[in-house]
PDB file of C-alpha atoms and ligand atoms in Angstrom:
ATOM      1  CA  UNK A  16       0.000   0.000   0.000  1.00 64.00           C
ATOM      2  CA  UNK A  17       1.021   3.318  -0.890  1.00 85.00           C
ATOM      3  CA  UNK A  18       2.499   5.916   1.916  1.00 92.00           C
ATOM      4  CA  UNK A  19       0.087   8.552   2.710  1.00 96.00           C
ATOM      5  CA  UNK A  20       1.809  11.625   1.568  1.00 97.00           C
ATOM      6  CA  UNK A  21      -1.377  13.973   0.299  1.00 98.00           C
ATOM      7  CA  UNK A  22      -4.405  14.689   1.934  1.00 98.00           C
ATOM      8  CA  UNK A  23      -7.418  16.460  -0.010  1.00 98.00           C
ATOM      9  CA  UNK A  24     -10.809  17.603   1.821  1.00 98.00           C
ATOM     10  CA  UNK A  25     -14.022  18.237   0.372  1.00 97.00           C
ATOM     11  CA  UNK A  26     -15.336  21.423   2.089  1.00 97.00           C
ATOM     12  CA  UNK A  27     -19.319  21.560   2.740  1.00 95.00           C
ATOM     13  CA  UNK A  28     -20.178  17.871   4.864  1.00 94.00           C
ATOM     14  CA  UNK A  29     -16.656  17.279   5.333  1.00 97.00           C
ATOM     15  CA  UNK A  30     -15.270  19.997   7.374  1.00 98.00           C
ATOM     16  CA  UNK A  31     -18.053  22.304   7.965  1.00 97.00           C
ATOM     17  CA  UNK A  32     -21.883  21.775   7.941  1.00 93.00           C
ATOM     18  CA  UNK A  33     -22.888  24.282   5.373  1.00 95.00           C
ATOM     19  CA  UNK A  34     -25.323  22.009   3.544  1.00 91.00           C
ATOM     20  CA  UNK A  35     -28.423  23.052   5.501  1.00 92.00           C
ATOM     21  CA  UNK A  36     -27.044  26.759   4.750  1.00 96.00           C
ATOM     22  CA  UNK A  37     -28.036  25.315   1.104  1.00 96.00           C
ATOM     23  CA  UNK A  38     -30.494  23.680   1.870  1.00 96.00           C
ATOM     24  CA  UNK A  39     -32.493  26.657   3.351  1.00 97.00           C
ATOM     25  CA  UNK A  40     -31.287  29.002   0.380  1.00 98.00           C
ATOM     26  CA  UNK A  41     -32.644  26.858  -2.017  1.00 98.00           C
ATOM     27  CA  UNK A  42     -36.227  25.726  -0.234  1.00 98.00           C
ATOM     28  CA  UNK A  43     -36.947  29.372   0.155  1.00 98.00           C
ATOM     29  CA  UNK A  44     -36.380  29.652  -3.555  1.00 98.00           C
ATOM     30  CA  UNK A  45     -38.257  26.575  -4.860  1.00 98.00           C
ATOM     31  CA  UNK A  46     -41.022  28.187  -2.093  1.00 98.00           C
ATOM     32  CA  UNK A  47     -40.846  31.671  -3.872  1.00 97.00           C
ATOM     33  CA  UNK A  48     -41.507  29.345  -7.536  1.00 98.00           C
ATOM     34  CA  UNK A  49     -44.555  27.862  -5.999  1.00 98.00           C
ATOM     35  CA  UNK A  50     -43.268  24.054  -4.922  1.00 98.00           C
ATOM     36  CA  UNK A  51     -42.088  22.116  -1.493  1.00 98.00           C
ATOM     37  CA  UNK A  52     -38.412  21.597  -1.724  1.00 98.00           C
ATOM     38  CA  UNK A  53     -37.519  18.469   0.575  1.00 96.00           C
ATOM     39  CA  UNK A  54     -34.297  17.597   2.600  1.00 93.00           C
ATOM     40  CA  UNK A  55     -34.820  14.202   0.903  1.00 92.00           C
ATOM     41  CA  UNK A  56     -34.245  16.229  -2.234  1.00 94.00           C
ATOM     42  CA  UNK A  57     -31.618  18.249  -1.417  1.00 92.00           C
ATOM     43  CA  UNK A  58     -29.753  15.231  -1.343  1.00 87.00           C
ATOM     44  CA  UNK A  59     -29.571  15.155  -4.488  1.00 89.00           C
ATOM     45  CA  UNK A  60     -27.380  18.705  -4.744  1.00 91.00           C
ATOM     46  CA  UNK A  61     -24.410  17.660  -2.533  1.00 87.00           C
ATOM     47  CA  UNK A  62     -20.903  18.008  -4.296  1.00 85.00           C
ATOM     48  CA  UNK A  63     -23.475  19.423  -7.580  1.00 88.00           C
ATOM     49  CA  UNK A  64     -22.319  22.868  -9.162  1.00 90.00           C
ATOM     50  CA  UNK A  65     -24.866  25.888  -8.270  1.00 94.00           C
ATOM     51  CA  UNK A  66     -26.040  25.569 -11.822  1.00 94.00           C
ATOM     52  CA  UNK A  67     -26.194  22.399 -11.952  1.00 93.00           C
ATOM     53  CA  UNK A  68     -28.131  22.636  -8.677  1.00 96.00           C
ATOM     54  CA  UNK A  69     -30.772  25.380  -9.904  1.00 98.00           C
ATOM     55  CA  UNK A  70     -31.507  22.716 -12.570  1.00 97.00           C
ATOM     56  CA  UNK A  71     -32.129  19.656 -10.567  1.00 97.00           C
ATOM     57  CA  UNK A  72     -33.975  21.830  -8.630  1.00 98.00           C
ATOM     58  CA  UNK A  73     -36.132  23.331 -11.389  1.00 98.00           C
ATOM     59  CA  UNK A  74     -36.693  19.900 -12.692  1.00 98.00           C
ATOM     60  CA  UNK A  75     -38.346  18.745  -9.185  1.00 98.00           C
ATOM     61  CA  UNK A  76     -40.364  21.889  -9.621  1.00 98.00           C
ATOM     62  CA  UNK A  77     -41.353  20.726 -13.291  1.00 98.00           C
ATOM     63  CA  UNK A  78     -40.001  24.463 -14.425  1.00 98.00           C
ATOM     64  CA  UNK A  79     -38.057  25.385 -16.978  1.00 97.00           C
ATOM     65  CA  UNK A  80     -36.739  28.673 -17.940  1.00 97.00           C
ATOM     66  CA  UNK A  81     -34.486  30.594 -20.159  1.00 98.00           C
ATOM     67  CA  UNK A  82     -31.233  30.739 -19.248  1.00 97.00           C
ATOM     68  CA  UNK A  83     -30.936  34.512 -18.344  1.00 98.00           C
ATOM     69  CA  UNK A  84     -33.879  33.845 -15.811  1.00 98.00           C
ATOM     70  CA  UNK A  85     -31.853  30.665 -14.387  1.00 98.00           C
ATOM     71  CA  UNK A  86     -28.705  32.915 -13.986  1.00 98.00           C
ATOM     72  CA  UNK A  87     -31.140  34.849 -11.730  1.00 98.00           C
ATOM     73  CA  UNK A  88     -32.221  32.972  -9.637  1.00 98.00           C
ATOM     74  CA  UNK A  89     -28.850  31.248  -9.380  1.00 98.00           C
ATOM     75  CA  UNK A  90     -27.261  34.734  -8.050  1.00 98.00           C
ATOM     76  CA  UNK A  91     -30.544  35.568  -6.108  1.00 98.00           C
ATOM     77  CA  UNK A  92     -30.381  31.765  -3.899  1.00 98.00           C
ATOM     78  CA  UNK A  93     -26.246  32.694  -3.518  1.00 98.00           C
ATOM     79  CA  UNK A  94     -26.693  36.212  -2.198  1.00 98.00           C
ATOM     80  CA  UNK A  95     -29.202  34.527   0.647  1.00 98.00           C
ATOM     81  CA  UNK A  96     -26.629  31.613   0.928  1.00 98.00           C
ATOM     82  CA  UNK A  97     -24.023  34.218   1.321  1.00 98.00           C
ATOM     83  CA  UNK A  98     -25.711  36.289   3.865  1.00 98.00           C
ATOM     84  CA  UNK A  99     -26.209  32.909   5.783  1.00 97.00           C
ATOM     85  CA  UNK A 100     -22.366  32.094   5.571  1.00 97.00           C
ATOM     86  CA  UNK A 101     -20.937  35.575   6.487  1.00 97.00           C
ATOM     87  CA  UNK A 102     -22.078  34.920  10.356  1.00 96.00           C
ATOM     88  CA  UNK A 103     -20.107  31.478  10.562  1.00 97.00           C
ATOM     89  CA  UNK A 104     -17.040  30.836  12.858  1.00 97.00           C
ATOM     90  CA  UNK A 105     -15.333  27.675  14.025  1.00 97.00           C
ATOM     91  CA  UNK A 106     -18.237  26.222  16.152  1.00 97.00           C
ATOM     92  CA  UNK A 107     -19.409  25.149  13.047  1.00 97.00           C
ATOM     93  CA  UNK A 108     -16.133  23.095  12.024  1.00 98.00           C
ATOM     94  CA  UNK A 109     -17.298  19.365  12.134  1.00 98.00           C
ATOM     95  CA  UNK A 110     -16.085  17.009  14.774  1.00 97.00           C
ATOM     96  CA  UNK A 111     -12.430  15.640  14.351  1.00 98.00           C
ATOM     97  CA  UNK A 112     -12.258  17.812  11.456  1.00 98.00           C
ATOM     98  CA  UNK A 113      -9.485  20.403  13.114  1.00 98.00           C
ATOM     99  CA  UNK A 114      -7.785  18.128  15.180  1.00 98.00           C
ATOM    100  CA  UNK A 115      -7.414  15.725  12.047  1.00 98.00           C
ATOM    101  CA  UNK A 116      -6.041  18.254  10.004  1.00 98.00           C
ATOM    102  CA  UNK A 117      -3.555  19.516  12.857  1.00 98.00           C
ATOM    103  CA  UNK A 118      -1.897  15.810  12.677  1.00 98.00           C
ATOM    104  CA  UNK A 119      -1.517  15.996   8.673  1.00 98.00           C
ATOM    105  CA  UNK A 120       0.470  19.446   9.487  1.00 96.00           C
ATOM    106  CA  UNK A 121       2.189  17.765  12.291  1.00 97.00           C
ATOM    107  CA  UNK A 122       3.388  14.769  10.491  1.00 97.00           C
ATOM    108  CA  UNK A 123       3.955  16.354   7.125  1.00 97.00           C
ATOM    109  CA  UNK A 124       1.308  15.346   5.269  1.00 98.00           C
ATOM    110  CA  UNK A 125       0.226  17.842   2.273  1.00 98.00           C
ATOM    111  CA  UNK A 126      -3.528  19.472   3.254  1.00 98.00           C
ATOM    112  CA  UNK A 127      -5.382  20.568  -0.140  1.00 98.00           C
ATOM    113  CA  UNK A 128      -8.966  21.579  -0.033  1.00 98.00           C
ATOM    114  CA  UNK A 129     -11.229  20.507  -3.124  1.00 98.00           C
ATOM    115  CA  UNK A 130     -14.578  22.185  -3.037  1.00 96.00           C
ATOM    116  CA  UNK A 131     -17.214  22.748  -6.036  1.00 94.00           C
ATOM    117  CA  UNK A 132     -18.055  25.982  -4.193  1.00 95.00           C
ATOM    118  CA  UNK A 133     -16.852  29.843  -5.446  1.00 96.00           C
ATOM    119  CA  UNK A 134     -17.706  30.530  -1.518  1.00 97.00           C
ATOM    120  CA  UNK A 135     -15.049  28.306  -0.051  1.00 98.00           C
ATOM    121  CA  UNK A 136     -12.360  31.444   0.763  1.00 98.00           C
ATOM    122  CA  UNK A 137     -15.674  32.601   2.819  1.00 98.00           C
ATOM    123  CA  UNK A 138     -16.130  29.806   4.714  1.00 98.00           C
ATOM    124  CA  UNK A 139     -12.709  28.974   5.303  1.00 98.00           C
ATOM    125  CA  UNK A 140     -11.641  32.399   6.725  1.00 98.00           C
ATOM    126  CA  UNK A 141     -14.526  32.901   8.684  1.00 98.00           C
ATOM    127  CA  UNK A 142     -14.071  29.642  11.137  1.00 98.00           C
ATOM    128  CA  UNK A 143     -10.059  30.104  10.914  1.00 98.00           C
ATOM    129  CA  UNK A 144      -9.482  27.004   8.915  1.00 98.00           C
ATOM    130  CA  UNK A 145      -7.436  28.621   6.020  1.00 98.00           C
ATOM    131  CA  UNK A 146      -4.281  28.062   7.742  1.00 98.00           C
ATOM    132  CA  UNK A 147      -4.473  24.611   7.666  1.00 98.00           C
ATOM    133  CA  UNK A 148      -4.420  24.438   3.763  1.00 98.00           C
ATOM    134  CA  UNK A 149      -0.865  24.178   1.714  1.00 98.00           C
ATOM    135  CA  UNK A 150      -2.961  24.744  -1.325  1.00 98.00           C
ATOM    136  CA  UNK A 151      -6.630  25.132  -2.019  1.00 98.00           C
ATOM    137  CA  UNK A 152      -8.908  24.308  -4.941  1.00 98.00           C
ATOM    138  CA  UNK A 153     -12.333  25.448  -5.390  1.00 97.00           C
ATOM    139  CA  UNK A 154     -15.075  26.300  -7.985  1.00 94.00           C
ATOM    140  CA  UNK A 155     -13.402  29.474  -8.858  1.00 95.00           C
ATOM    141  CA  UNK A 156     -10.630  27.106 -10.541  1.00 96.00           C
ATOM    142  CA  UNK A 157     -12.391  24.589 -12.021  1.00 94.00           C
ATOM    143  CA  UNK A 158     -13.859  23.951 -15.700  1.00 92.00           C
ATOM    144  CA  UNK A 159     -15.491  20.971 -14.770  1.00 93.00           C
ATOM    145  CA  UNK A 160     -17.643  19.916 -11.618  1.00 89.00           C
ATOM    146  CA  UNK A 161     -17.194  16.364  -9.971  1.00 92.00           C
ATOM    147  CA  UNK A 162     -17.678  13.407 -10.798  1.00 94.00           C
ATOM    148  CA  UNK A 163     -14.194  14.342 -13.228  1.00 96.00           C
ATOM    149  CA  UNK A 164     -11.328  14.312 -11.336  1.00 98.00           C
ATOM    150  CA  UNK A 165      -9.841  18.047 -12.482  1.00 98.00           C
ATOM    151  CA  UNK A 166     -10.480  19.668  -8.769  1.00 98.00           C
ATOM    152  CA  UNK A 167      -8.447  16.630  -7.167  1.00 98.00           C
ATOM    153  CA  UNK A 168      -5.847  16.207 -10.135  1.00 98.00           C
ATOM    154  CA  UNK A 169      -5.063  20.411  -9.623  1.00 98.00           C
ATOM    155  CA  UNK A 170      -4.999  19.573  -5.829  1.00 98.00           C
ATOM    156  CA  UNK A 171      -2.420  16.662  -6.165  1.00 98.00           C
ATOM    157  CA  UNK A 172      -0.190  18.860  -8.672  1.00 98.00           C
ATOM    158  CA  UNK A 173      -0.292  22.146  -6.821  1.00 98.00           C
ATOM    159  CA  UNK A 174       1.163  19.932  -3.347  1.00 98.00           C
ATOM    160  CA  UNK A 175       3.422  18.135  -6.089  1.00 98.00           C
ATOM    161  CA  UNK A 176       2.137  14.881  -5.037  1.00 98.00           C
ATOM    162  CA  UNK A 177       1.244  11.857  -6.830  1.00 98.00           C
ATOM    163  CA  UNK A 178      -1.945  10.339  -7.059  1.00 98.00           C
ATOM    164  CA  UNK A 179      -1.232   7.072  -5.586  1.00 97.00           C
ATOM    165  CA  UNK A 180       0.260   8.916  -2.549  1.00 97.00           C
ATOM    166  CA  UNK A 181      -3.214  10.808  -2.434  1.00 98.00           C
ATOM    167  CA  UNK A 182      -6.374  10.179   0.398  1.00 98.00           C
ATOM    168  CA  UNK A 183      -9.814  12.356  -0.903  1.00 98.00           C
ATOM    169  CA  UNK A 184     -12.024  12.739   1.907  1.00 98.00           C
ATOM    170  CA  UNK A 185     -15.476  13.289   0.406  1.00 97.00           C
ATOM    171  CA  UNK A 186     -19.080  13.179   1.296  1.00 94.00           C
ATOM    172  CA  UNK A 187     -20.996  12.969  -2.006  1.00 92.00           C
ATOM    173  CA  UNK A 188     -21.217  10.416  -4.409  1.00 91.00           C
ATOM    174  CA  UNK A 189     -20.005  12.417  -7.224  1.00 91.00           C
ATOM    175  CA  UNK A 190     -16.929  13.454  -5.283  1.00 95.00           C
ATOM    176  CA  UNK A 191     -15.795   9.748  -4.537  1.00 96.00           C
ATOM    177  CA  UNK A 192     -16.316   9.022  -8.184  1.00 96.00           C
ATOM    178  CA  UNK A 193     -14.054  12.027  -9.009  1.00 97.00           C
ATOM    179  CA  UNK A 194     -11.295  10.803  -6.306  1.00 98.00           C
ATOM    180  CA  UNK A 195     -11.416   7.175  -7.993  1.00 98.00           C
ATOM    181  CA  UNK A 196     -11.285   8.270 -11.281  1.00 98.00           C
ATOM    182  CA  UNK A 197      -8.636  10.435 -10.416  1.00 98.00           C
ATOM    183  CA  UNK A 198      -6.624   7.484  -9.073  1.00 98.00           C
ATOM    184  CA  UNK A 199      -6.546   8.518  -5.554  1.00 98.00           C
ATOM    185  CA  UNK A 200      -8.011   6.415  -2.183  1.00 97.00           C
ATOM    186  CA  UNK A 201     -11.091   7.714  -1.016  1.00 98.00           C
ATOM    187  CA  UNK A 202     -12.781   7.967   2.419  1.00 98.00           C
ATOM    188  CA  UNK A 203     -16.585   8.451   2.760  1.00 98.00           C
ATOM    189  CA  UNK A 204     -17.868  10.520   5.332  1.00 97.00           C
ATOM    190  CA  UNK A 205     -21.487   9.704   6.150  1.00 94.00           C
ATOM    191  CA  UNK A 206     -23.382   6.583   5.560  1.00 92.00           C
ATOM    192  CA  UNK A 207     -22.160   3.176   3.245  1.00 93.00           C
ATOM    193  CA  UNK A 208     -25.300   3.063   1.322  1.00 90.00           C
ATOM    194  CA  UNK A 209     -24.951   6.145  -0.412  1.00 86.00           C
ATOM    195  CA  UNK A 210     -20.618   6.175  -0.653  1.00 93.00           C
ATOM    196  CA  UNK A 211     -20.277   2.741  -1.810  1.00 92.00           C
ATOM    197  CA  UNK A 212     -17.513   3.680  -4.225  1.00 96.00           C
ATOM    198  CA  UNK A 213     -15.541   4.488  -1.186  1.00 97.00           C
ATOM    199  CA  UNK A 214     -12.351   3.002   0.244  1.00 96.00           C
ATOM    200  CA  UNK A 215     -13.116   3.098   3.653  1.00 96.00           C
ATOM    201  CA  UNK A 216     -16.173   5.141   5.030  1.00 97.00           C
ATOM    202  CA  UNK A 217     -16.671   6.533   8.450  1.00 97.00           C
ATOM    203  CA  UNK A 218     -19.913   8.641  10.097  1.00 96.00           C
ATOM    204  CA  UNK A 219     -17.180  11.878  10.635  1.00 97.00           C
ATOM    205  CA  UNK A 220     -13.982  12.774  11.005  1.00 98.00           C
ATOM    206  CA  UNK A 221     -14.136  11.896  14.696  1.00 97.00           C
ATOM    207  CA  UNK A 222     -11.470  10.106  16.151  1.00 94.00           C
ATOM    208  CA  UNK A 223      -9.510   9.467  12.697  1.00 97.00           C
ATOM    209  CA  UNK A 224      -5.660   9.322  12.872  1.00 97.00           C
ATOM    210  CA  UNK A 225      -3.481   8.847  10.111  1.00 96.00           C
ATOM    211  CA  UNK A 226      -2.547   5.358  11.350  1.00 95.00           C
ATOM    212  CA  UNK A 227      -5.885   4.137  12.195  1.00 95.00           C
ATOM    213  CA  UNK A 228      -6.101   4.992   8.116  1.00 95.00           C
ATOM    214  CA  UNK A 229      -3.214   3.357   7.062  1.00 93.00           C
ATOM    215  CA  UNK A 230      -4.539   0.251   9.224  1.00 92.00           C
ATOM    216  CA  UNK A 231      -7.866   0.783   6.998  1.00 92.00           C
ATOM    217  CA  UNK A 232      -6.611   0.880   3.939  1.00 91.00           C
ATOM    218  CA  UNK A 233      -4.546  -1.889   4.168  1.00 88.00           C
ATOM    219  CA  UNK A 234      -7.513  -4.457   4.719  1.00 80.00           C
ATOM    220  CA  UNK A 235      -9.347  -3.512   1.741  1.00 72.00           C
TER     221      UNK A 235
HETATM  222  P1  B16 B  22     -21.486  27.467  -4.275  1.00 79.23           P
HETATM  223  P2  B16 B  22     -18.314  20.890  -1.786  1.00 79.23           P
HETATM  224  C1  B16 B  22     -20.417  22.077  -2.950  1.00 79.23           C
HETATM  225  O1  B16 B  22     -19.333  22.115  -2.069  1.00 79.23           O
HETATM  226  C2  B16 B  22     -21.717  21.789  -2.210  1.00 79.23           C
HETATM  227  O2  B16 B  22     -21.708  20.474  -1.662  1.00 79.23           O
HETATM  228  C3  B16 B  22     -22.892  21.924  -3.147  1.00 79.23           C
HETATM  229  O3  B16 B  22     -24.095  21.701  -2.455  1.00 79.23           O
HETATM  230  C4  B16 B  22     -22.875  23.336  -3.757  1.00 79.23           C
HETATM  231  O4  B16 B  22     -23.926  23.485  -4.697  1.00 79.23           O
HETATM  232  C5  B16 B  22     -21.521  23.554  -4.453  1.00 79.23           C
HETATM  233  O5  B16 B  22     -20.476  23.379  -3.519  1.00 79.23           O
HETATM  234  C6  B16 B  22     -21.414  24.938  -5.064  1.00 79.23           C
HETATM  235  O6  B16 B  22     -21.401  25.879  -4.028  1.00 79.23           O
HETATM  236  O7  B16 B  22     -22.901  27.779  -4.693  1.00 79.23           O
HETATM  237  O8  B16 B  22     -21.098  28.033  -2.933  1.00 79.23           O
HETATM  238  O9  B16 B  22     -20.476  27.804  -5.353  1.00 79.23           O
HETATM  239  O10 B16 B  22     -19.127  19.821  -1.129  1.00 79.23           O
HETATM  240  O11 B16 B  22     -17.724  20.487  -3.119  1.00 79.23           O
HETATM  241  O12 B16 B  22     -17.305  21.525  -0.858  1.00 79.23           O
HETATM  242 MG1   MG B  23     -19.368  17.977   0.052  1.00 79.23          MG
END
């Protein structure tokens, strides 16, 4: 088994909780369009682009639009999301999330983030985690959303690792799809029905070490 030498973190349901920020963004939207917007069907956004969001959402809604009214609404459900964000600080880091990261640092392991999101600077600053992060990747850099591997593949080169040297810690399908097809290990974080594609998967960062990984990865 490869040495870990790379570690690259999904941002929203990985190290902070800002899928219900989402989640409420969007409902209030789809409620402003006339339809119920579920948490069963916001689901189906995690690790999704915003536009590519707006239209799963508009298809649940049975709307479509031209795209100059989509771009709308898009901008309109991120200025609430924003205003949602901007009060954040580091209670809302998930559990084992900081004191994970402060081992990679400690035993030299590369930290890249890997977010779809153009807010990740945002969130990062406001709970103090940008420090953590040798380089960081998000939706401001990338041509092409997750499942392809280009946010993870930019991560890897900009620490100069290799993929094979590489962990992805993701919480959405699509993500762990990117990770494989990137040729990187993957952990799931959250439940083994939904990230079967996964490595190893584990409820949260709680209580993860890098040997307790290592251990992991080598019986699978
Ligand atoms: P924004 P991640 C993703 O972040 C979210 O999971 C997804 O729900 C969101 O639509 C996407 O970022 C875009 O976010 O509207 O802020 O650009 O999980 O890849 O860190
Ligand atoms: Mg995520």
């Amino acid at each position: 088994m490869s040495e870990i030498k790379a570690c690259l973190f999904d941002l929203d349901g990985v190290l902070v909780d800002t899928a219900k920020y989402h989640y409420i963004a969007w409902r209030e939207l789809a409620e402003e369009l006339g339809f119920q917007f579920t948490e069963q069907d916001n689901e189906r956004l995690k690790g999704v682009s915003r536009a590519a969001s707006l239209n799963i959402l508009l298809e649940i809604g049975g709307i479509e639009l031209p795209e100059a009214e989509k771009a709308r609404l898009a901008e309109q459900k991120n200025n609430r999301y924003v205003e949602y964000i901007a009060k954040m600080d580091s209670s809302e880091i998930l559990p084992g999330a900081l004191d994970f990261l402060k081992e990679c640092r400690s035993r030299g392991i590369k930290v890249a983030l890997g977010s779809a999101s153009k807010n990740a600077m945002t969130i990062l600053n406001n709970t103090g985690l940008t420090p953590y992060f040798d380089a960081i990747i998000d939706g401001t850099h990338t041509s092409a959303a997750k499942p392809d591997p280009e946010v993870f593949l930019l991560g890897a080169q900009a620490l100069s690792a290799e993929p094979a040297h590489c962990v992805v810690f993701e919480d959405a399908e699509a993500g762990i799809l990117a990770a494989t097809r990137a040729g990187m290990r993957s952990v799931g974080i959250g439940s083994p029905e939904t990230l079967s594609g996964a490595n190893i998967v584990v409820p949260s960062l709680a209580g993860i070490t890098v040997s307790r990984l290592q251990e992991s990865f080598a019986s699978v």
